[in-house]
Coordinates of C-alpha atoms in Angstrom, one line a residue:
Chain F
X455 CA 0.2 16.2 -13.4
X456 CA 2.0 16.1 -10.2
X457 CA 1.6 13.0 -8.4
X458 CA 2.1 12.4 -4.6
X459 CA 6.0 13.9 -3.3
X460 CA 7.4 12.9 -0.3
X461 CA 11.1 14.2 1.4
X462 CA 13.6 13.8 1.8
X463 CA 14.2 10.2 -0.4
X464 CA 16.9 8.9 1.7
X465 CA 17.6 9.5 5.3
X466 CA 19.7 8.3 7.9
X467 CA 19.7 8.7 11.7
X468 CA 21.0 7.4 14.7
X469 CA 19.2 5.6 17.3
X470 CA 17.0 8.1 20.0
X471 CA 17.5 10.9 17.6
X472 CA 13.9 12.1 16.1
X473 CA 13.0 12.4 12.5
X474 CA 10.6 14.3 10.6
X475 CA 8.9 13.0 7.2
X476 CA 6.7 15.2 4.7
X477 CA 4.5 14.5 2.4
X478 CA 2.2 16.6 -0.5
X479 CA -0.7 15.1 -2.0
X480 CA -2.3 15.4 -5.0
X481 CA -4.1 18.9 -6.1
X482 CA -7.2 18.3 -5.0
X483 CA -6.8 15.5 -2.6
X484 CA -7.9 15.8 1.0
X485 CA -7.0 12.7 2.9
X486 CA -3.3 11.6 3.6
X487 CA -2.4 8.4 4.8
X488 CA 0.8 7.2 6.0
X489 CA 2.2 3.5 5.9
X490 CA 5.5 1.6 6.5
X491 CA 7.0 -0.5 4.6
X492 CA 9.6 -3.0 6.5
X493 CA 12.0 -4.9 3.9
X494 CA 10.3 -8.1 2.9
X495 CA 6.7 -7.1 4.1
X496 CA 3.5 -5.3 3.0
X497 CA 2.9 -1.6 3.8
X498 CA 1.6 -1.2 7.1
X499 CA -1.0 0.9 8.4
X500 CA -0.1 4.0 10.5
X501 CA -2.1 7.2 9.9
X502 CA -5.0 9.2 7.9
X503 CA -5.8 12.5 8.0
X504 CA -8.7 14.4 7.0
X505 CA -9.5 18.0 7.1
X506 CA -6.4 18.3 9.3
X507 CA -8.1 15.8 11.7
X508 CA -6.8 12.4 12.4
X509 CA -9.3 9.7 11.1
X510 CA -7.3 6.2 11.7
X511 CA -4.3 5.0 13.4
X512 CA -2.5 1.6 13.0
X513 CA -1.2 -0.1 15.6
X514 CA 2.3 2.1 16.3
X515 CA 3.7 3.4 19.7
X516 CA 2.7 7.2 20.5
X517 CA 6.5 7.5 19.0
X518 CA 4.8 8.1 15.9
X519 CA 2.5 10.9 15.7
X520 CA 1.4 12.8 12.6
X521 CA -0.6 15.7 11.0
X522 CA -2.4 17.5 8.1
X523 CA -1.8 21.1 7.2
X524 CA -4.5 23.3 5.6
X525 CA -3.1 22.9 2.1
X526 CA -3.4 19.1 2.9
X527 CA 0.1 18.4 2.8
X528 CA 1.4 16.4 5.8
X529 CA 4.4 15.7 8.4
X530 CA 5.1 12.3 9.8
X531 CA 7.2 12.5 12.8
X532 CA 9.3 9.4 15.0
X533 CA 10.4 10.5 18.2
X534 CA 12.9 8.6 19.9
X535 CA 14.1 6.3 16.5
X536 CA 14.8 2.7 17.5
X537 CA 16.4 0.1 14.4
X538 CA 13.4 -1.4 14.0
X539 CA 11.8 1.9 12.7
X540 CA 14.5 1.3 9.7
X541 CA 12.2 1.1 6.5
X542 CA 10.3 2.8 3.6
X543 CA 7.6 4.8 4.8
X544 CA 5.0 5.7 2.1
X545 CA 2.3 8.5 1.7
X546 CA -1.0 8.4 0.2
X547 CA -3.1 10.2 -0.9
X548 CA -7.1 10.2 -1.8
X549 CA -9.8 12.9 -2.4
X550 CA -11.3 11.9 1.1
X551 CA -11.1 9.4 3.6
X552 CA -13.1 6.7 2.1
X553 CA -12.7 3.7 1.7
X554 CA -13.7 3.2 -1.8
X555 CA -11.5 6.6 -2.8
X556 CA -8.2 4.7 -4.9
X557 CA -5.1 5.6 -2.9
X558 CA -2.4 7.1 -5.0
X559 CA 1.0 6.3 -3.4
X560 CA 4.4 8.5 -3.0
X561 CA 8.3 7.0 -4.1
X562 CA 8.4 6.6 -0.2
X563 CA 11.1 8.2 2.1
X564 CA 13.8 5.4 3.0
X565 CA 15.0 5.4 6.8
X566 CA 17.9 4.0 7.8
X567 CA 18.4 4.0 11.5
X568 CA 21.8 3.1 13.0
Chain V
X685 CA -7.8 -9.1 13.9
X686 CA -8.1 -8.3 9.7
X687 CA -5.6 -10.0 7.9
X688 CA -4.4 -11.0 4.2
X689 CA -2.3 -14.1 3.3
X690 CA -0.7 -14.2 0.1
X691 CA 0.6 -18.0 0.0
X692 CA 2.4 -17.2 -2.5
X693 CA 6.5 -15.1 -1.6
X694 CA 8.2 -16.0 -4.9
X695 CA 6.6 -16.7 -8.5
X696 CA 9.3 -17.4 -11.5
X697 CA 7.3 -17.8 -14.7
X698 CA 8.4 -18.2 -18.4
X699 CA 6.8 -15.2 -21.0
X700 CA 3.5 -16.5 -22.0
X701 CA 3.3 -18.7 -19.1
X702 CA -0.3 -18.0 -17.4
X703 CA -0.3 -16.9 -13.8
X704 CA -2.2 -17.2 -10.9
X705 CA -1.5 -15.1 -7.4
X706 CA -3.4 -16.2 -4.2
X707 CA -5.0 -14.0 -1.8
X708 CA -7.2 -14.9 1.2
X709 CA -8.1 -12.1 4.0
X710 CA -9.8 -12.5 7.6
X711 CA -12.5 -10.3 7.9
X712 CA -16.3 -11.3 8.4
X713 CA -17.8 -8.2 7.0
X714 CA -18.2 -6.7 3.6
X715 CA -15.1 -5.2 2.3
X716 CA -13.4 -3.5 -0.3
X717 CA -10.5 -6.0 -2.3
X718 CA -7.6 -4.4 -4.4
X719 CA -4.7 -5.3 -6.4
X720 CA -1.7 -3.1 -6.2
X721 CA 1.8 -3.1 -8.4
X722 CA 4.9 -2.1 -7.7
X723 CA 7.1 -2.5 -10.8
X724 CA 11.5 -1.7 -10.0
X725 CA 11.8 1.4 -9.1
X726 CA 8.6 2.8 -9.2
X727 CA 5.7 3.7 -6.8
X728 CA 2.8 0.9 -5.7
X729 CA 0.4 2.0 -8.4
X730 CA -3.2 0.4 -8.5
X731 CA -3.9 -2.8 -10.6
X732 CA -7.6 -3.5 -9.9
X733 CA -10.5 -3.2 -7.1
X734 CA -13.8 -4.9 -6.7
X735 CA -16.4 -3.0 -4.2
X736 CA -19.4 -4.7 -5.3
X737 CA -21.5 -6.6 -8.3
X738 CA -19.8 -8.9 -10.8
X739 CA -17.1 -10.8 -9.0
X740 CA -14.9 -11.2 -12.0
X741 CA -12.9 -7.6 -12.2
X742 CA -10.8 -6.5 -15.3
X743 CA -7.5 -4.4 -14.6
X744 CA -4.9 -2.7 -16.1
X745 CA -2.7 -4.8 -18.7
X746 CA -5.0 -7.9 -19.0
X747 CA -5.0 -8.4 -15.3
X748 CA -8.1 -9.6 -13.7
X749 CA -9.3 -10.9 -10.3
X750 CA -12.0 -13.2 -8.6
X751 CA -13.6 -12.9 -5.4
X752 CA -14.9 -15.7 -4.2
X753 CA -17.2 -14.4 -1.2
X754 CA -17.0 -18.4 0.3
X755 CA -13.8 -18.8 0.3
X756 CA -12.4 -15.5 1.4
X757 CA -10.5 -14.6 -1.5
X758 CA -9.6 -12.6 -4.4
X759 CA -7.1 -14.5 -6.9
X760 CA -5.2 -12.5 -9.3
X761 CA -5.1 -13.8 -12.4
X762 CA -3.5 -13.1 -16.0
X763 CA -3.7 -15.7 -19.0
X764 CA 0.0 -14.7 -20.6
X765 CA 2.6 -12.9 -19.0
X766 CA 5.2 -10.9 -20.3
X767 CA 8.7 -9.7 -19.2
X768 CA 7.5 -6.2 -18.1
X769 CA 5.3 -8.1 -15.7
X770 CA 8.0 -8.6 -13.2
X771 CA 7.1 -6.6 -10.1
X772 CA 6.2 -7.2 -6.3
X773 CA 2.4 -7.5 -6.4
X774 CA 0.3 -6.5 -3.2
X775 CA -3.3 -7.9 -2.5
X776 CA -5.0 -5.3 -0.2
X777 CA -8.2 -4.9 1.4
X778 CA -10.2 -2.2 3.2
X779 CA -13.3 -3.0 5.8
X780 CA -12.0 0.9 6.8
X781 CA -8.0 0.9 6.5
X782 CA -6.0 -0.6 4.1
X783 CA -4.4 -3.6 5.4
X784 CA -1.9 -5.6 2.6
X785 CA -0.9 -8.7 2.5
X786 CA 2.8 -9.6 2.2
X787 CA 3.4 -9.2 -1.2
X788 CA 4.4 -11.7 -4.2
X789 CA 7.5 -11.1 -6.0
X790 CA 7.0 -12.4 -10.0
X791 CA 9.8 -12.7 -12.0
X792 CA 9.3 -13.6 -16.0
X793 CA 12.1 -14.7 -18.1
X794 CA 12.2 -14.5 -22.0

């Protein structure tokens, strides 16, 4: 079985430029969530989508802005990168948006911003 | 706001050494409590969850956690650990989103 797949692994950008992150969830799953994960720190809350329709948002600048495709895959996109945005951000995915659904996590797409 | 402390950064135990991982989280409503493991190289998989009903709760690889409504917490515990449990381990919890604590790097030597 496929799990959650995220690209590209590795990328690296320069500082203002923009960067777009993808994400496929499981067959089956319907909610996608998106988190980053700074070096030395807990994954952080940014996104979910459900049905193509934003459900939650963390507490990220309007840099950051996301969305859901109808085959549930989904795009995570940073506008204007600073070096803090440098950091793993991870994908998850869930049959829907509930809380009580187990989130099934992605290897993550490392950013490196210079 | 919701938070999660994990007092514990860095945990060196000997194999068969017993463990014990703190968690404590801010929240004043009913919430959902996980466990997640990231072993090196390899994605954060789940490790346990308790929603509701006995507060003890068994996980994979003779993990197991207690929530301890008074205290605001949810301990991980394991009686003997083993080599292959070195990992970064992540206490999470959900009132709606998942928030996670910082995470608790174990190392266990032979």
């Amino acid at each position: 079985d496929a799990g959650v797949t995220q690209s590209p692994t590795h990328l690296i950008k320069t500082r203002g430029q923009h960067v777009t992150l993808r994400c496929s969830p499981i067959s089956g799953h319907k909610s996608v969530s998106w988190y980053q994960q700074v070096l030395g720190q807990g994954p952080q809350f940014i996104f979910q989508y459900y049905e193509k329709e934003e459900r939650g948002r963390g507490n990220f600048p309007d840099r950051f802005s996301a969305r859901q495709f109808p085959n549930y895959s989904s795009e995570l996109n940073v506008n204007a990168l600073l070096l803090g945005d440098s950091a793993l951000y991870l994908c998850a995915s869930s049959l829907d948006f509930s809380s009580y659904n187990e989130q099934f996590f992605g290897p993550g797409t490392r950013l490196t911003v210079l | 706001a919701q938070s999660v402390s994990q007092h514990n950064h860095h945990v060196i135990l000997s194999e068969a050494a017993s463990l014990e991982l703190g968690c404590n989280y801010s929240y004043g409503g009913t919430v959902n409590l996980f466990w997640y493991v990231q072993y090196p190289g390899q994605h954060l998989q789940l490790l346990l969850k308790y929603f509701s009903g006995d507060p003890l709760v068994k996980g994979i690889k003779g993990f197991e956690a207690e929530f301890i409504k008074s205290k605001f917490s949810f301990n991980l515990r394991k009686p003997s650990v083993q080599w292959s449990d070195t990992a970064e381990y992540f206490c999470a919890v959900t009132p709606d989103k998942l928030i996670f604590g910082t995470g608790t790097r174990l190392q266990v030597f032979p």
